[in-house]
Coordinates of C-alpha atoms in Angstrom, one line a residue:
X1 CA 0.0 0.0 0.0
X2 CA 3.0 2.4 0.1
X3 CA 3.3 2.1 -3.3
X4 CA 0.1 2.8 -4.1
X5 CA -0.2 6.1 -1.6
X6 CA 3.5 7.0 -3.4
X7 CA 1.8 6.5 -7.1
X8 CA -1.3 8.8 -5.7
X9 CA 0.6 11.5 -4.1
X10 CA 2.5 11.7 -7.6
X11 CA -0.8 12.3 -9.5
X12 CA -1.4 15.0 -7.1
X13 CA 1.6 16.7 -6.8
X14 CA 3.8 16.3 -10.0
X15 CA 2.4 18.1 -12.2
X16 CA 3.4 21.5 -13.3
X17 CA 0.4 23.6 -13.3
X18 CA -3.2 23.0 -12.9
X19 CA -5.4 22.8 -16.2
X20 CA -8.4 25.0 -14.6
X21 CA -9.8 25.6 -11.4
X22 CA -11.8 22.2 -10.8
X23 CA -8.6 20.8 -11.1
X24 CA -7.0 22.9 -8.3
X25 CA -10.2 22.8 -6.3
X26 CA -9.7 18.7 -6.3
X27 CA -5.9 18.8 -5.2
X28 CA -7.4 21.3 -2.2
X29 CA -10.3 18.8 -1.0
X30 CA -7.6 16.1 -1.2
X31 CA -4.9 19.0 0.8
X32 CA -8.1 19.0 3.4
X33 CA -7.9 15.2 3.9
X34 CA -4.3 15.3 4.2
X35 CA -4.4 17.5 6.9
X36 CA -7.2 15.6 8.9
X37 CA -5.1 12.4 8.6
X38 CA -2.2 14.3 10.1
X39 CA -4.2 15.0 13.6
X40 CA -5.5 11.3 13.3
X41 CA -1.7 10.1 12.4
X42 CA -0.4 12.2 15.7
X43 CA -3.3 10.6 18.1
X44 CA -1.4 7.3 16.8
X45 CA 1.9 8.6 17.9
X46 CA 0.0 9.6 21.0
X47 CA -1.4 6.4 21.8
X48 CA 1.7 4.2 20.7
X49 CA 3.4 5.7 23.3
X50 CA 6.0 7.4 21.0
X51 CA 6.7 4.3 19.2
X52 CA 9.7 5.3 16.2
X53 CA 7.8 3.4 13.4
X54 CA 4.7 5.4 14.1
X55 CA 7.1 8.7 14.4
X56 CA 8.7 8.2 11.3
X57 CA 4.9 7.9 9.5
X58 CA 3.8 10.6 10.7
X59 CA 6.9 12.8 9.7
X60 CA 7.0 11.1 5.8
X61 CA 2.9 12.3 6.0
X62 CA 3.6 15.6 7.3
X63 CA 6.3 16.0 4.4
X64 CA 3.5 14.7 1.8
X65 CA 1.2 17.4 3.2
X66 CA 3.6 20.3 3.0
X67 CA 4.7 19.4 -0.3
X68 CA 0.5 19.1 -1.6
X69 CA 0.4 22.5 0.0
X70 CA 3.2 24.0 -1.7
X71 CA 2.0 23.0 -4.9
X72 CA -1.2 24.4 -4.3
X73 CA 0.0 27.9 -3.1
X74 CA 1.5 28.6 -6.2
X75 CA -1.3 28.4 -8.4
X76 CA -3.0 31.3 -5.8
X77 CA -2.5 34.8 -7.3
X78 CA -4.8 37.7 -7.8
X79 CA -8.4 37.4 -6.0
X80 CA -6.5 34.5 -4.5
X81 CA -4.0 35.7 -2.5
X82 CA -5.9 36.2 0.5
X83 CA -7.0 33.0 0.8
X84 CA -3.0 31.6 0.2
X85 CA -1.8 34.1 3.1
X86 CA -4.5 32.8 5.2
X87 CA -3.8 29.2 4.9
X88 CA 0.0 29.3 5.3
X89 CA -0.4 31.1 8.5
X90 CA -3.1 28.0 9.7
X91 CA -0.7 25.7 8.6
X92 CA 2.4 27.2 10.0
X93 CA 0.4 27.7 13.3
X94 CA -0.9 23.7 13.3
X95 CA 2.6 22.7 12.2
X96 CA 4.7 24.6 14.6
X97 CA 2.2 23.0 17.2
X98 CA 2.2 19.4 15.8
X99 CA 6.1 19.6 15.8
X100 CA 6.1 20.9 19.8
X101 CA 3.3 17.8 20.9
X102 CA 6.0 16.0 18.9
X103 CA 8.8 16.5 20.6
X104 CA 7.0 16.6 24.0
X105 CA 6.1 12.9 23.3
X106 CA 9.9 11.9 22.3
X107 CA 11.2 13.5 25.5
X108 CA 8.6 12.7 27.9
X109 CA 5.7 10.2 25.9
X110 CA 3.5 13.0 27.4
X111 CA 2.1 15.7 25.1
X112 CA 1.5 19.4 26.9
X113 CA -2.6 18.9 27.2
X114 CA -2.8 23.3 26.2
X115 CA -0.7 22.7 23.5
X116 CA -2.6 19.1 22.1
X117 CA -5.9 21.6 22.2
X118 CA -4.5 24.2 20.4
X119 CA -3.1 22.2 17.7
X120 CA -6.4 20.4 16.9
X121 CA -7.9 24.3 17.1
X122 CA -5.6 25.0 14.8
X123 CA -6.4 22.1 12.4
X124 CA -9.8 23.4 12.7
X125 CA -8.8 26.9 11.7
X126 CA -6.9 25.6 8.4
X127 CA -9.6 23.7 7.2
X128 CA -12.2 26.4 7.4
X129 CA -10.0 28.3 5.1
X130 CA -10.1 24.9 2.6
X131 CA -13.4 25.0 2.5
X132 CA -14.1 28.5 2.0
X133 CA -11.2 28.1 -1.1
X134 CA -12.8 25.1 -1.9
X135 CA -15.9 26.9 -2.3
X136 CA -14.8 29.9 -3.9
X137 CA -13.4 27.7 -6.9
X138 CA -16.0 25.5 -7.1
X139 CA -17.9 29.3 -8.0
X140 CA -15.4 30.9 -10.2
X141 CA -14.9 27.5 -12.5
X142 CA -18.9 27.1 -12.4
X143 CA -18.5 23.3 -11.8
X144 CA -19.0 21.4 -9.3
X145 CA -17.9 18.2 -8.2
X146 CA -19.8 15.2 -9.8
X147 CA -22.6 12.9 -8.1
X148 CA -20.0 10.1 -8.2
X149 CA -17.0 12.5 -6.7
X150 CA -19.4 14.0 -3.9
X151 CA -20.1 10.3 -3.0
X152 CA -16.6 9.7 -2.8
X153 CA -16.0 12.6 -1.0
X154 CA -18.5 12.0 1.6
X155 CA -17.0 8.8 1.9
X156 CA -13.8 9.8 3.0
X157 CA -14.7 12.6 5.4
X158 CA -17.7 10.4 7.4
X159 CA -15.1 7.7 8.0
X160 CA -12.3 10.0 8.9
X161 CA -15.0 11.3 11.2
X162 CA -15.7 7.8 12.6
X163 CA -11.8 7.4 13.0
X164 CA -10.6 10.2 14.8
X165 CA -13.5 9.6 17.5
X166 CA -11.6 6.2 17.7
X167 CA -7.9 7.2 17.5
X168 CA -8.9 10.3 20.4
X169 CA -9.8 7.4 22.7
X170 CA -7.1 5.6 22.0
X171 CA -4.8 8.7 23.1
X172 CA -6.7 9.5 25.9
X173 CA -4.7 6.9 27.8
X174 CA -1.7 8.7 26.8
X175 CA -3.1 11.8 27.7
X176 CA -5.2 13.4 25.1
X177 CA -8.3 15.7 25.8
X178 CA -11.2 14.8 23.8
X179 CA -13.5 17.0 21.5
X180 CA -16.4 18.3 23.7
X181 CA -18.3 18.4 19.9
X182 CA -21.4 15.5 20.3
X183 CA -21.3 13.2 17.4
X184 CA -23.1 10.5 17.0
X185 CA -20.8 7.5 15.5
X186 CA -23.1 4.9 15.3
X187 CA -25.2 7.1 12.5
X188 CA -22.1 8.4 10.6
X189 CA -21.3 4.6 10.3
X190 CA -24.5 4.0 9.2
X191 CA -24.3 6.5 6.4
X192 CA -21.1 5.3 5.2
X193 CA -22.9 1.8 5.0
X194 CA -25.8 3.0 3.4
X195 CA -23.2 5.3 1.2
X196 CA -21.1 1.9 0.2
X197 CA -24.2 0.1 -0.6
X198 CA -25.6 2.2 -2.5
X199 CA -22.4 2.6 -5.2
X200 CA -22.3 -1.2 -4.8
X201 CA -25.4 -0.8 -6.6
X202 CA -24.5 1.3 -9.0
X203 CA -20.9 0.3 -10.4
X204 CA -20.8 -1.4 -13.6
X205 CA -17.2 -2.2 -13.9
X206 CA -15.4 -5.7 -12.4
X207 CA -12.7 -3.1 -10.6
X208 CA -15.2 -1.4 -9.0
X209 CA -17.3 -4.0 -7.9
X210 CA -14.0 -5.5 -6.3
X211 CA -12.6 -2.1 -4.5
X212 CA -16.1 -2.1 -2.8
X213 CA -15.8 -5.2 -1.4
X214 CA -12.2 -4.6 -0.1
X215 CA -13.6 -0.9 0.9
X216 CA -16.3 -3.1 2.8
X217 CA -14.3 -5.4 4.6
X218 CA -12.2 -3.5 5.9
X219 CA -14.7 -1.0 7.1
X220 CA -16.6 -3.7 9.1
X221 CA -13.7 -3.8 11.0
X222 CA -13.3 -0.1 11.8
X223 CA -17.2 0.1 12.7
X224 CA -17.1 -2.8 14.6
X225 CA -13.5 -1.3 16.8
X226 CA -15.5 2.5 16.7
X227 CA -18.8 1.5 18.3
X228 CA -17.8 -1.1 20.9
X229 CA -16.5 1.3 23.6
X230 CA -15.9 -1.8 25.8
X231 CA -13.9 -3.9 23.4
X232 CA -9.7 -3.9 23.3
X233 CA -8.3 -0.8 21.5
X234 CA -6.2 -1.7 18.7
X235 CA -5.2 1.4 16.8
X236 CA -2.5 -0.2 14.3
X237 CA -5.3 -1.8 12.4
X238 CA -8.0 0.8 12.5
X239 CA -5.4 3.3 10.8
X240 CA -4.1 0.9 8.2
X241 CA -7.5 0.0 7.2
X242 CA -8.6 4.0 6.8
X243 CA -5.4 4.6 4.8
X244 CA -6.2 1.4 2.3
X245 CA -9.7 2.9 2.0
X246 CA -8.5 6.5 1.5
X247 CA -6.7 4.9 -1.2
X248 CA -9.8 2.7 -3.0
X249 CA -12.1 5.5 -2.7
X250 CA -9.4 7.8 -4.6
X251 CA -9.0 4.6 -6.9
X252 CA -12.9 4.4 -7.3
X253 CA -12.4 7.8 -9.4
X254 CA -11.0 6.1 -12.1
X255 CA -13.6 3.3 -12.6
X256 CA -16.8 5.4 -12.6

């Protein structure tokens, strides 16, 4: 699967300039996952209790993100440029605060609990500014993503949703606050199984057909580890699965 994520992050970052502004307005939705994963990648960390394998992922994904981000600011000029200052001070904020937890948990294994809140604050902050970018491309290109993208899309943000619920538990032994936000995860996983069952209807193609029921299997697993709050916490698994089904959903693009 590192492969694959390598042979992704290529499509998205690679190439020179960007065709129009659907096309930049994709590589931002995708920047907006990236930087979710990153907070779900440092709760790992977190609850790993520092381990260097986890460490060293979470550093090779925090380079991925910065270089997605780079790319991105330099297509922003003109009516742009507002939104490009406002994003790389969010991100320079979240990363200067990422890189602090970071180091607390190398030195310590116990993240400053201010510092943990102010980071996922700061997450927040960067990914308002996505989606108002997001949204003020999706206007000036008069496009908007289609049915089959907005399914993926929904996809991939109600599982992340489910995950970092998950993950945040799994840190809180380590010494994580949770979110004081109420969500409800056993209907977000049933939305992503009515979501998944409702494409499985759909797709035409073999390759589909089988990336939905790899998507699937693997999600049963996730729900099943996010809903029972009494059973043994086993984070390794939960964010391999999400990043092979990050993957097949992006996959699922190409075969609609």
């Amino acid at each position: 699967m590192l492969l694959l994520r390598s042979l992704l992050l290529t499509l998205f970052v690679s190439l020179p300039a960007y065709a129009d502004n659907s096309e930049l307005e994709r590589s931002v939705f995708q920047l907006s996952v990236d930087v979710k994963m990153l907070l779900l990648k440092y709760y790992h960390v977190q609850a790993d209790e520092g381990n260097t394998q986890r460490i060293a992922e979470l550093s090779q994904r925090r380079s991925e993100v910065e270089a997605l981000h780079a790319d991105i600011s330099k297509q922003l000029d003109g009516s742009y440029l507002p939104y490009k200052q406002n994003i790389q001070q969010r991100w320079m904020t979240f990363d200067s605060y990422l890189k602090q937890n970071l180091n607390e948990i190398q030195e310590s294994n116990y993240p400053e609990l201010q510092v943990v809140t102010l980071m996922r604050e700061a997450q927040r902050a960067m990914l308002d500014e996505l989606e108002k970018l997001g949204e003020n491309l999706r206007q000036n290109s008069e496009t908007k993503p289609s049915e089959y993208e907005q399914w993926s899309r929904n996809q991939k943000n109600l599982m992340i949703s489910v995950v970092e619920r998950y993950i945040e538990r799994a840190a809180s032994s380590m010494g994580a606050p949770l979110t004081t936000d109420q969500i409800d995860i056993a209907a977000l996983c049933k939305q992503f199984d009515r979501g998944l069952a409702d494409m499985k209807s759909q797709a035409t193609s073999d390759e589909a057909q089988a990336l939905l029921s790899k998507i699937r299997s693997q999600w049963i697993f996730i729900q099943t580890a996010a809903t029972n709050t009494d059973a043994k916490l086993v984070p390794f698994l939960v964010m391999r699965y999400t990043d092979n089904i990050l993957d097949r959903l992006t996959l699922l693009d190409q075969h609609s």
